[in-house]
Amino acid sequence: MTDQLTAELLDLALEAASRAGALLRDGRPADLGVAATKSSSVDVVTEMDLASEKLITDFLAEHRPEDGLLGEEGSATEGTSGVQWVIDPLDGTVNYLYGLPSWCVSIAARKDGETVVGVVDAPMRGEVYRATLGGGAHVGDRALRVRPAPPLEKTLLGTGFGYLAERRAHQADVVRALITEVRDIRRGGSAAIDLCDVAAGRLDGYYERGLNPWDYAAGDLVAREAGAATGGRPGAPVSTELTVAAPPGLFEPLQARLEELGAWHD
């Protein structure tokens, strides 16, 4: 992985995310409705999710036609270059549908299976988070750094919930147990933004079951490059089964408690 390639991938991710973010911010129709559903009737896709993914994939294919693509709304090509783009064209769709500001565009680039570039563009915040593997994490010109690890009982946690009723029921059980053991719990509605909020020190930690690679790929790199430890179950990497992010010293007891509570299963 050369510095030149990293810089090229970062520039393309920033430009694609900026264009998509502007489309979503400025092009949202007043009568926006649900275009389709996925895992359940409340797991929605809007016409703007689809338009954003098309804009991003067309842009990346124009500039790097040999790269692979993996997008939330169905874009999937293998590629031959060893580079794969992992795209969430609108993370926080329900927020966007309701006119809430916590949504973003998330774009990561992987080289030979390892995430090397991550960009999370949150237009309604006016913030663009970016990270490169080994190069640190930034929002605008400011370097990001996680908060010092607090004890678990003084932790402000972020989390999210799935769209299947059975999964939500168990996730509620986990929250019910944790809420008396930590400072408080926030549910923002965008996994990518939550991971960036850990990086920026706005959350002490974050966990969620059921994320897909496009949900966490960019935000995970931003968090790690800001000093967070990330993973899934003990000894396992971040995955759909479980995603945990927190500063070292908090990560370990949080991960252990989530394991005890069975946060990794429905």
PDB file of C-alpha atoms in Angstrom:
ATOM      1  CA  MET A   1       0.000   0.000   0.000  1.00  0.00           C
ATOM      2  CA  THR A   2       1.714   3.191  -1.176  1.00  0.00           C
ATOM      3  CA  ASP A   3       1.232   6.695   0.158  1.00  0.00           C
ATOM      4  CA  GLN A   4       0.221   7.737  -3.350  1.00  0.00           C
ATOM      5  CA  LEU A   5      -2.528   5.128  -3.556  1.00  0.00           C
ATOM      6  CA  THR A   6      -3.776   5.988  -0.064  1.00  0.00           C
ATOM      7  CA  ALA A   7      -3.961   9.663  -0.995  1.00  0.00           C
ATOM      8  CA  GLU A   8      -5.797   8.864  -4.212  1.00  0.00           C
ATOM      9  CA  LEU A   9      -8.366   6.675  -2.461  1.00  0.00           C
ATOM     10  CA  LEU A  10      -8.894   9.263   0.275  1.00  0.00           C
ATOM     11  CA  ASP A  11      -9.409  12.076  -2.240  1.00  0.00           C
ATOM     12  CA  LEU A  12     -11.931  10.011  -4.185  1.00  0.00           C
ATOM     13  CA  ALA A  13     -13.806   8.994  -1.033  1.00  0.00           C
ATOM     14  CA  LEU A  14     -13.976  12.607   0.154  1.00  0.00           C
ATOM     15  CA  GLU A  15     -15.229  13.851  -3.207  1.00  0.00           C
ATOM     16  CA  ALA A  16     -17.800  11.068  -3.634  1.00  0.00           C
ATOM     17  CA  ALA A  17     -19.107  11.550  -0.093  1.00  0.00           C
ATOM     18  CA  SER A  18     -19.292  15.313  -0.544  1.00  0.00           C
ATOM     19  CA  ARG A  19     -21.279  14.993  -3.765  1.00  0.00           C
ATOM     20  CA  ALA A  20     -23.643  12.449  -2.258  1.00  0.00           C
ATOM     21  CA  GLY A  21     -24.062  14.478   0.915  1.00  0.00           C
ATOM     22  CA  ALA A  22     -24.960  17.582  -1.103  1.00  0.00           C
ATOM     23  CA  LEU A  23     -27.476  15.587  -3.132  1.00  0.00           C
ATOM     24  CA  LEU A  24     -29.110  14.256   0.021  1.00  0.00           C
ATOM     25  CA  ARG A  25     -29.109  17.612   1.811  1.00  0.00           C
ATOM     26  CA  ASP A  26     -30.256  19.785  -1.086  1.00  0.00           C
ATOM     27  CA  GLY A  27     -32.307  17.304  -3.091  1.00  0.00           C
ATOM     28  CA  ARG A  28     -34.557  15.863  -0.402  1.00  0.00           C
ATOM     29  CA  PRO A  29     -38.135  16.084  -1.712  1.00  0.00           C
ATOM     30  CA  ALA A  30     -40.766  17.511   0.604  1.00  0.00           C
ATOM     31  CA  ASP A  31     -42.940  14.453   0.031  1.00  0.00           C
ATOM     32  CA  LEU A  32     -40.169  11.900   0.564  1.00  0.00           C
ATOM     33  CA  GLY A  33     -41.593   8.439   1.155  1.00  0.00           C
ATOM     34  CA  VAL A  34     -40.509   4.835   1.483  1.00  0.00           C
ATOM     35  CA  ALA A  35     -39.389   3.268  -1.787  1.00  0.00           C
ATOM     36  CA  ALA A  36     -38.903  -0.261  -0.429  1.00  0.00           C
ATOM     37  CA  THR A  37     -38.376  -2.282   2.741  1.00  0.00           C
ATOM     38  CA  LYS A  38     -35.669  -4.812   3.551  1.00  0.00           C
ATOM     39  CA  SER A  39     -35.480  -7.034   6.618  1.00  0.00           C
ATOM     40  CA  SER A  40     -38.828  -5.886   8.013  1.00  0.00           C
ATOM     41  CA  SER A  41     -41.583  -3.356   7.386  1.00  0.00           C
ATOM     42  CA  VAL A  42     -39.709  -0.724   9.403  1.00  0.00           C
ATOM     43  CA  ASP A  43     -36.333  -1.310   7.694  1.00  0.00           C
ATOM     44  CA  VAL A  44     -36.810   1.227   4.935  1.00  0.00           C
ATOM     45  CA  VAL A  45     -35.147   2.462   1.756  1.00  0.00           C
ATOM     46  CA  THR A  46     -35.983   5.818   0.206  1.00  0.00           C
ATOM     47  CA  GLU A  47     -35.511   6.976  -3.355  1.00  0.00           C
ATOM     48  CA  MET A  48     -32.676   9.146  -2.048  1.00  0.00           C
ATOM     49  CA  ASP A  49     -30.739   6.118  -0.709  1.00  0.00           C
ATOM     50  CA  LEU A  50     -30.848   4.709  -4.216  1.00  0.00           C
ATOM     51  CA  ALA A  51     -29.923   7.998  -5.898  1.00  0.00           C
ATOM     52  CA  SER A  52     -27.000   8.519  -3.525  1.00  0.00           C
ATOM     53  CA  GLU A  53     -25.613   5.025  -4.098  1.00  0.00           C
ATOM     54  CA  LYS A  54     -25.848   5.459  -7.879  1.00  0.00           C
ATOM     55  CA  LEU A  55     -24.017   8.778  -7.706  1.00  0.00           C
ATOM     56  CA  ILE A  56     -21.223   7.268  -5.606  1.00  0.00           C
ATOM     57  CA  THR A  57     -20.807   4.069  -7.585  1.00  0.00           C
ATOM     58  CA  ASP A  58     -20.881   5.884 -10.940  1.00  0.00           C
ATOM     59  CA  PHE A  59     -18.244   8.331  -9.705  1.00  0.00           C
ATOM     60  CA  LEU A  60     -15.940   5.615  -8.370  1.00  0.00           C
ATOM     61  CA  ALA A  61     -16.396   3.412 -11.442  1.00  0.00           C
ATOM     62  CA  GLU A  62     -15.456   6.348 -13.659  1.00  0.00           C
ATOM     63  CA  HIS A  63     -12.208   6.987 -11.794  1.00  0.00           C
ATOM     64  CA  ARG A  64     -11.249   3.433 -10.778  1.00  0.00           C
ATOM     65  CA  PRO A  65     -13.113   0.976 -13.015  1.00  0.00           C
ATOM     66  CA  GLU A  66     -11.103  -2.057 -11.864  1.00  0.00           C
ATOM     67  CA  ASP A  67     -12.055  -1.705  -8.192  1.00  0.00           C
ATOM     68  CA  GLY A  68     -14.694  -3.775  -6.449  1.00  0.00           C
ATOM     69  CA  LEU A  69     -17.826  -2.294  -4.892  1.00  0.00           C
ATOM     70  CA  LEU A  70     -20.043  -3.325  -1.978  1.00  0.00           C
ATOM     71  CA  GLY A  71     -23.011  -1.049  -1.361  1.00  0.00           C
ATOM     72  CA  GLU A  72     -25.932  -1.269   1.041  1.00  0.00           C
ATOM     73  CA  GLU A  73     -28.534  -0.884  -1.673  1.00  0.00           C
ATOM     74  CA  GLY A  74     -27.267  -3.705  -3.837  1.00  0.00           C
ATOM     75  CA  SER A  75     -24.145  -2.567  -5.665  1.00  0.00           C
ATOM     76  CA  ALA A  76     -21.713  -5.472  -5.732  1.00  0.00           C
ATOM     77  CA  THR A  77     -18.811  -6.064  -8.115  1.00  0.00           C
ATOM     78  CA  GLU A  78     -15.681  -8.121  -7.513  1.00  0.00           C
ATOM     79  CA  GLY A  79     -13.043  -5.956  -9.181  1.00  0.00           C
ATOM     80  CA  THR A  80      -9.517  -6.954 -10.150  1.00  0.00           C
ATOM     81  CA  SER A  81      -7.339  -4.292  -8.481  1.00  0.00           C
ATOM     82  CA  GLY A  82      -7.418  -5.576  -4.905  1.00  0.00           C
ATOM     83  CA  VAL A  83      -9.292  -2.430  -3.840  1.00  0.00           C
ATOM     84  CA  GLN A  84     -12.914  -2.686  -2.705  1.00  0.00           C
ATOM     85  CA  TRP A  85     -15.163   0.250  -1.859  1.00  0.00           C
ATOM     86  CA  VAL A  86     -17.638  -0.334   0.978  1.00  0.00           C
ATOM     87  CA  ILE A  87     -20.468   2.179   0.724  1.00  0.00           C
ATOM     88  CA  ASP A  88     -23.389   3.228   2.861  1.00  0.00           C
ATOM     89  CA  PRO A  89     -25.017   5.925   0.724  1.00  0.00           C
ATOM     90  CA  LEU A  90     -27.286   7.062   3.563  1.00  0.00           C
ATOM     91  CA  ASP A  91     -26.602   5.803   7.069  1.00  0.00           C
ATOM     92  CA  GLY A  92     -29.499   6.852   9.277  1.00  0.00           C
ATOM     93  CA  THR A  93     -32.268   6.490   6.693  1.00  0.00           C
ATOM     94  CA  VAL A  94     -35.089   6.635   9.248  1.00  0.00           C
ATOM     95  CA  ASN A  95     -33.640   9.854  10.673  1.00  0.00           C
ATOM     96  CA  TYR A  96     -33.455  11.256   7.154  1.00  0.00           C
ATOM     97  CA  LEU A  97     -37.015  10.166   6.376  1.00  0.00           C
ATOM     98  CA  TYR A  98     -38.309  12.016   9.446  1.00  0.00           C
ATOM     99  CA  GLY A  99     -36.169  15.102   8.918  1.00  0.00           C
ATOM    100  CA  LEU A 100     -33.837  14.422  11.841  1.00  0.00           C
ATOM    101  CA  PRO A 101     -30.235  15.622  11.315  1.00  0.00           C
ATOM    102  CA  SER A 102     -28.252  12.556  12.419  1.00  0.00           C
ATOM    103  CA  TRP A 103     -27.491  10.901   9.078  1.00  0.00           C
ATOM    104  CA  CYS A 104     -24.396  10.617   6.919  1.00  0.00           C
ATOM    105  CA  VAL A 105     -22.658   9.166   3.905  1.00  0.00           C
ATOM    106  CA  SER A 106     -20.087   6.487   4.771  1.00  0.00           C
ATOM    107  CA  ILE A 107     -17.388   5.340   2.332  1.00  0.00           C
ATOM    108  CA  ALA A 108     -14.458   3.027   3.087  1.00  0.00           C
ATOM    109  CA  ALA A 109     -11.762   1.624   0.845  1.00  0.00           C
ATOM    110  CA  ARG A 110     -10.257  -1.776   1.523  1.00  0.00           C
ATOM    111  CA  LYS A 111      -7.006  -3.048   0.046  1.00  0.00           C
ATOM    112  CA  ASP A 112      -6.654  -6.818  -0.014  1.00  0.00           C
ATOM    113  CA  GLY A 113      -9.367  -7.068   2.652  1.00  0.00           C
ATOM    114  CA  GLU A 114      -7.957  -4.440   5.052  1.00  0.00           C
ATOM    115  CA  THR A 115      -9.669  -1.076   5.498  1.00  0.00           C
ATOM    116  CA  VAL A 116      -7.168   1.641   4.571  1.00  0.00           C
ATOM    117  CA  VAL A 117      -9.406   4.706   4.097  1.00  0.00           C
ATOM    118  CA  GLY A 118     -12.590   5.780   5.853  1.00  0.00           C
ATOM    119  CA  VAL A 119     -14.746   8.865   5.259  1.00  0.00           C
ATOM    120  CA  VAL A 120     -17.964   9.769   7.077  1.00  0.00           C
ATOM    121  CA  ASP A 121     -19.649  12.928   5.766  1.00  0.00           C
ATOM    122  CA  ALA A 122     -22.399  14.276   8.059  1.00  0.00           C
ATOM    123  CA  PRO A 123     -23.849  17.246   6.130  1.00  0.00           C
ATOM    124  CA  MET A 124     -26.334  18.435   8.763  1.00  0.00           C
ATOM    125  CA  ARG A 125     -23.491  18.611  11.290  1.00  0.00           C
ATOM    126  CA  GLY A 126     -21.214  20.322   8.791  1.00  0.00           C
ATOM    127  CA  GLU A 127     -18.567  17.722   9.645  1.00  0.00           C
ATOM    128  CA  VAL A 128     -16.478  15.347   7.551  1.00  0.00           C
ATOM    129  CA  TYR A 129     -14.566  12.657   9.418  1.00  0.00           C
ATOM    130  CA  ARG A 130     -11.676  10.954   7.677  1.00  0.00           C
ATOM    131  CA  ALA A 131      -8.995   8.421   8.530  1.00  0.00           C
ATOM    132  CA  THR A 132      -6.229   6.494   6.835  1.00  0.00           C
ATOM    133  CA  LEU A 133      -4.622   3.339   8.169  1.00  0.00           C
ATOM    134  CA  GLY A 134      -1.674   4.460  10.279  1.00  0.00           C
ATOM    135  CA  GLY A 135      -2.313   8.097   9.408  1.00  0.00           C
ATOM    136  CA  GLY A 136      -4.639   9.159  12.200  1.00  0.00           C
ATOM    137  CA  ALA A 137      -8.197  10.440  12.182  1.00  0.00           C
ATOM    138  CA  HIS A 138      -9.450  13.978  11.651  1.00  0.00           C
ATOM    139  CA  VAL A 139     -12.605  16.031  11.446  1.00  0.00           C
ATOM    140  CA  GLY A 140     -11.820  19.003   9.258  1.00  0.00           C
ATOM    141  CA  ASP A 141      -8.356  20.149  10.344  1.00  0.00           C
ATOM    142  CA  ARG A 142      -8.712  18.813  13.904  1.00  0.00           C
ATOM    143  CA  ALA A 143      -7.040  15.570  14.923  1.00  0.00           C
ATOM    144  CA  LEU A 144      -9.407  13.233  16.747  1.00  0.00           C
ATOM    145  CA  ARG A 145      -8.675  11.501  20.017  1.00  0.00           C
ATOM    146  CA  VAL A 146     -10.882   9.342  22.208  1.00  0.00           C
ATOM    147  CA  ARG A 147     -11.612  10.348  25.791  1.00  0.00           C
ATOM    148  CA  PRO A 148      -9.538   8.807  28.571  1.00  0.00           C
ATOM    149  CA  ALA A 149     -11.212   5.594  29.688  1.00  0.00           C
ATOM    150  CA  PRO A 150     -13.698   6.167  32.528  1.00  0.00           C
ATOM    151  CA  PRO A 151     -14.861   3.431  34.885  1.00  0.00           C
ATOM    152  CA  LEU A 152     -17.853   1.565  33.505  1.00  0.00           C
ATOM    153  CA  GLU A 153     -20.249   3.276  35.928  1.00  0.00           C
ATOM    154  CA  LYS A 154     -19.243   6.711  34.530  1.00  0.00           C
ATOM    155  CA  THR A 155     -19.520   5.707  30.877  1.00  0.00           C
ATOM    156  CA  LEU A 156     -21.735   7.424  28.310  1.00  0.00           C
ATOM    157  CA  LEU A 157     -22.586   4.661  25.848  1.00  0.00           C
ATOM    158  CA  GLY A 158     -24.052   4.767  22.367  1.00  0.00           C
ATOM    159  CA  THR A 159     -25.987   1.883  20.857  1.00  0.00           C
ATOM    160  CA  GLY A 160     -28.583   1.044  18.238  1.00  0.00           C
ATOM    161  CA  PHE A 161     -31.362  -1.430  17.577  1.00  0.00           C
ATOM    162  CA  GLY A 162     -32.131  -3.804  14.750  1.00  0.00           C
ATOM    163  CA  TYR A 163     -35.314  -3.939  12.738  1.00  0.00           C
ATOM    164  CA  LEU A 164     -36.475  -7.478  13.556  1.00  0.00           C
ATOM    165  CA  ALA A 165     -38.856  -7.649  16.524  1.00  0.00           C
ATOM    166  CA  GLU A 166     -37.105 -10.624  18.136  1.00  0.00           C
ATOM    167  CA  ARG A 167     -33.716  -8.896  17.951  1.00  0.00           C
ATOM    168  CA  ARG A 168     -35.097  -5.657  19.372  1.00  0.00           C
ATOM    169  CA  ALA A 169     -36.647  -7.472  22.302  1.00  0.00           C
ATOM    170  CA  HIS A 170     -33.308  -8.964  23.352  1.00  0.00           C
ATOM    171  CA  GLN A 171     -31.475  -5.694  22.693  1.00  0.00           C
ATOM    172  CA  ALA A 172     -33.940  -4.015  25.050  1.00  0.00           C
ATOM    173  CA  ASP A 173     -33.097  -6.613  27.704  1.00  0.00           C
ATOM    174  CA  VAL A 174     -29.403  -5.781  27.345  1.00  0.00           C
ATOM    175  CA  VAL A 175     -30.096  -2.045  27.663  1.00  0.00           C
ATOM    176  CA  ARG A 176     -32.320  -2.679  30.685  1.00  0.00           C
ATOM    177  CA  ALA A 177     -29.393  -4.343  32.443  1.00  0.00           C
ATOM    178  CA  LEU A 178     -26.782  -1.796  31.381  1.00  0.00           C
ATOM    179  CA  ILE A 179     -28.763   1.362  32.136  1.00  0.00           C
ATOM    180  CA  THR A 180     -28.220   0.969  35.900  1.00  0.00           C
ATOM    181  CA  GLU A 181     -24.515   0.206  35.439  1.00  0.00           C
ATOM    182  CA  VAL A 182     -23.395   3.185  33.316  1.00  0.00           C
ATOM    183  CA  ARG A 183     -23.788   6.969  33.331  1.00  0.00           C
ATOM    184  CA  ASP A 184     -26.331   6.897  30.480  1.00  0.00           C
ATOM    185  CA  ILE A 185     -27.101   5.437  27.055  1.00  0.00           C
ATOM    186  CA  ARG A 186     -27.723   7.273  23.782  1.00  0.00           C
ATOM    187  CA  ARG A 187     -29.380   5.981  20.614  1.00  0.00           C
ATOM    188  CA  GLY A 188     -28.450   8.255  17.703  1.00  0.00           C
ATOM    189  CA  GLY A 189     -29.682   6.249  14.725  1.00  0.00           C
ATOM    190  CA  SER A 190     -26.472   6.187  12.652  1.00  0.00           C
ATOM    191  CA  ALA A 191     -23.791   3.625  13.465  1.00  0.00           C
ATOM    192  CA  ALA A 192     -21.154   5.474  11.425  1.00  0.00           C
ATOM    193  CA  ILE A 193     -21.767   8.710  13.330  1.00  0.00           C
ATOM    194  CA  ASP A 194     -21.767   6.867  16.665  1.00  0.00           C
ATOM    195  CA  LEU A 195     -18.341   5.412  15.901  1.00  0.00           C
ATOM    196  CA  CYS A 196     -17.080   8.863  14.923  1.00  0.00           C
ATOM    197  CA  ASP A 197     -18.527  10.259  18.152  1.00  0.00           C
ATOM    198  CA  VAL A 198     -16.373   7.773  20.078  1.00  0.00           C
ATOM    199  CA  ALA A 199     -13.396   9.029  18.068  1.00  0.00           C
ATOM    200  CA  ALA A 200     -14.296  12.644  18.849  1.00  0.00           C
ATOM    201  CA  GLY A 201     -14.857  12.041  22.567  1.00  0.00           C
ATOM    202  CA  ARG A 202     -18.599  12.699  22.391  1.00  0.00           C
ATOM    203  CA  LEU A 203     -19.283   9.150  23.529  1.00  0.00           C
ATOM    204  CA  ASP A 204     -17.125   7.025  25.801  1.00  0.00           C
ATOM    205  CA  GLY A 205     -18.093   3.814  24.077  1.00  0.00           C
ATOM    206  CA  TYR A 206     -20.440   2.223  21.585  1.00  0.00           C
ATOM    207  CA  TYR A 207     -21.814  -1.229  20.898  1.00  0.00           C
ATOM    208  CA  GLU A 208     -24.383  -2.736  18.564  1.00  0.00           C
ATOM    209  CA  ARG A 209     -25.433  -6.114  17.222  1.00  0.00           C
ATOM    210  CA  GLY A 210     -26.477  -6.627  13.622  1.00  0.00           C
ATOM    211  CA  LEU A 211     -24.361  -4.099  11.734  1.00  0.00           C
ATOM    212  CA  ASN A 212     -23.265  -4.818   8.186  1.00  0.00           C
ATOM    213  CA  PRO A 213     -19.828  -3.994   6.725  1.00  0.00           C
ATOM    214  CA  TRP A 214     -21.112  -0.800   5.111  1.00  0.00           C
ATOM    215  CA  ASP A 215     -22.400   0.370   8.506  1.00  0.00           C
ATOM    216  CA  TYR A 216     -19.095   0.064  10.327  1.00  0.00           C
ATOM    217  CA  ALA A 217     -16.214  -0.044   7.809  1.00  0.00           C
ATOM    218  CA  ALA A 218     -15.429   3.682   7.674  1.00  0.00           C
ATOM    219  CA  GLY A 219     -16.423   4.536  11.244  1.00  0.00           C
ATOM    220  CA  ASP A 220     -14.429   1.641  12.664  1.00  0.00           C
ATOM    221  CA  LEU A 221     -11.250   2.954  11.038  1.00  0.00           C
ATOM    222  CA  VAL A 222     -11.949   6.495  12.256  1.00  0.00           C
ATOM    223  CA  ALA A 223     -12.425   5.203  15.811  1.00  0.00           C
ATOM    224  CA  ARG A 224      -9.303   3.032  15.747  1.00  0.00           C
ATOM    225  CA  GLU A 225      -7.127   5.777  14.315  1.00  0.00           C
ATOM    226  CA  ALA A 226      -8.373   8.071  17.098  1.00  0.00           C
ATOM    227  CA  GLY A 227      -7.139   5.575  19.687  1.00  0.00           C
ATOM    228  CA  ALA A 228     -10.170   3.367  20.269  1.00  0.00           C
ATOM    229  CA  ALA A 229     -10.021  -0.372  20.580  1.00  0.00           C
ATOM    230  CA  THR A 230     -12.642  -2.102  18.457  1.00  0.00           C
ATOM    231  CA  GLY A 231     -13.832  -5.666  18.182  1.00  0.00           C
ATOM    232  CA  GLY A 232     -16.720  -8.043  18.486  1.00  0.00           C
ATOM    233  CA  ARG A 233     -16.974 -10.853  21.015  1.00  0.00           C
ATOM    234  CA  PRO A 234     -13.804 -11.440  23.074  1.00  0.00           C
ATOM    235  CA  GLY A 235     -11.007 -12.382  20.695  1.00  0.00           C
ATOM    236  CA  ALA A 236     -13.089 -11.659  17.590  1.00  0.00           C
ATOM    237  CA  PRO A 237     -13.004  -8.698  15.210  1.00  0.00           C
ATOM    238  CA  VAL A 238     -15.834  -6.284  14.528  1.00  0.00           C
ATOM    239  CA  SER A 239     -18.591  -8.137  12.708  1.00  0.00           C
ATOM    240  CA  THR A 240     -22.321  -8.352  12.115  1.00  0.00           C
ATOM    241  CA  GLU A 241     -22.526 -10.427  15.293  1.00  0.00           C
ATOM    242  CA  LEU A 242     -21.292  -7.575  17.495  1.00  0.00           C
ATOM    243  CA  THR A 243     -19.460  -4.265  17.169  1.00  0.00           C
ATOM    244  CA  VAL A 244     -17.805  -2.665  20.216  1.00  0.00           C
ATOM    245  CA  ALA A 245     -15.659   0.489  20.300  1.00  0.00           C
ATOM    246  CA  ALA A 246     -14.148   2.219  23.335  1.00  0.00           C
ATOM    247  CA  PRO A 247     -10.801   3.476  24.645  1.00  0.00           C
ATOM    248  CA  PRO A 248      -8.442   0.787  25.961  1.00  0.00           C
ATOM    249  CA  GLY A 249      -9.206   0.321  29.632  1.00  0.00           C
ATOM    250  CA  LEU A 250     -12.938   0.691  29.042  1.00  0.00           C
ATOM    251  CA  PHE A 251     -13.121  -1.590  26.025  1.00  0.00           C
ATOM    252  CA  GLU A 252     -12.205  -4.707  27.967  1.00  0.00           C
ATOM    253  CA  PRO A 253     -14.764  -4.462  30.812  1.00  0.00           C
ATOM    254  CA  LEU A 254     -17.459  -3.265  28.396  1.00  0.00           C
ATOM    255  CA  GLN A 255     -16.819  -6.156  26.026  1.00  0.00           C
ATOM    256  CA  ALA A 256     -16.813  -8.613  28.937  1.00  0.00           C
ATOM    257  CA  ARG A 257     -20.110  -7.270  30.286  1.00  0.00           C
ATOM    258  CA  LEU A 258     -21.712  -7.437  26.838  1.00  0.00           C
ATOM    259  CA  GLU A 259     -20.556 -11.034  26.592  1.00  0.00           C
ATOM    260  CA  GLU A 260     -22.175 -11.827  29.948  1.00  0.00           C
ATOM    261  CA  LEU A 261     -25.422 -10.210  28.806  1.00  0.00           C
ATOM    262  CA  GLY A 262     -25.439 -12.081  25.498  1.00  0.00           C
ATOM    263  CA  ALA A 263     -25.428  -8.878  23.432  1.00  0.00           C
ATOM    264  CA  TRP A 264     -24.076 -10.888  20.506  1.00  0.00           C
ATOM    265  CA  HIS A 265     -27.185 -13.010  19.964  1.00  0.00           C
ATOM    266  CA  ASP A 266     -30.933 -12.483  19.514  1.00  0.00           C
TER     267      ASP A 266
END
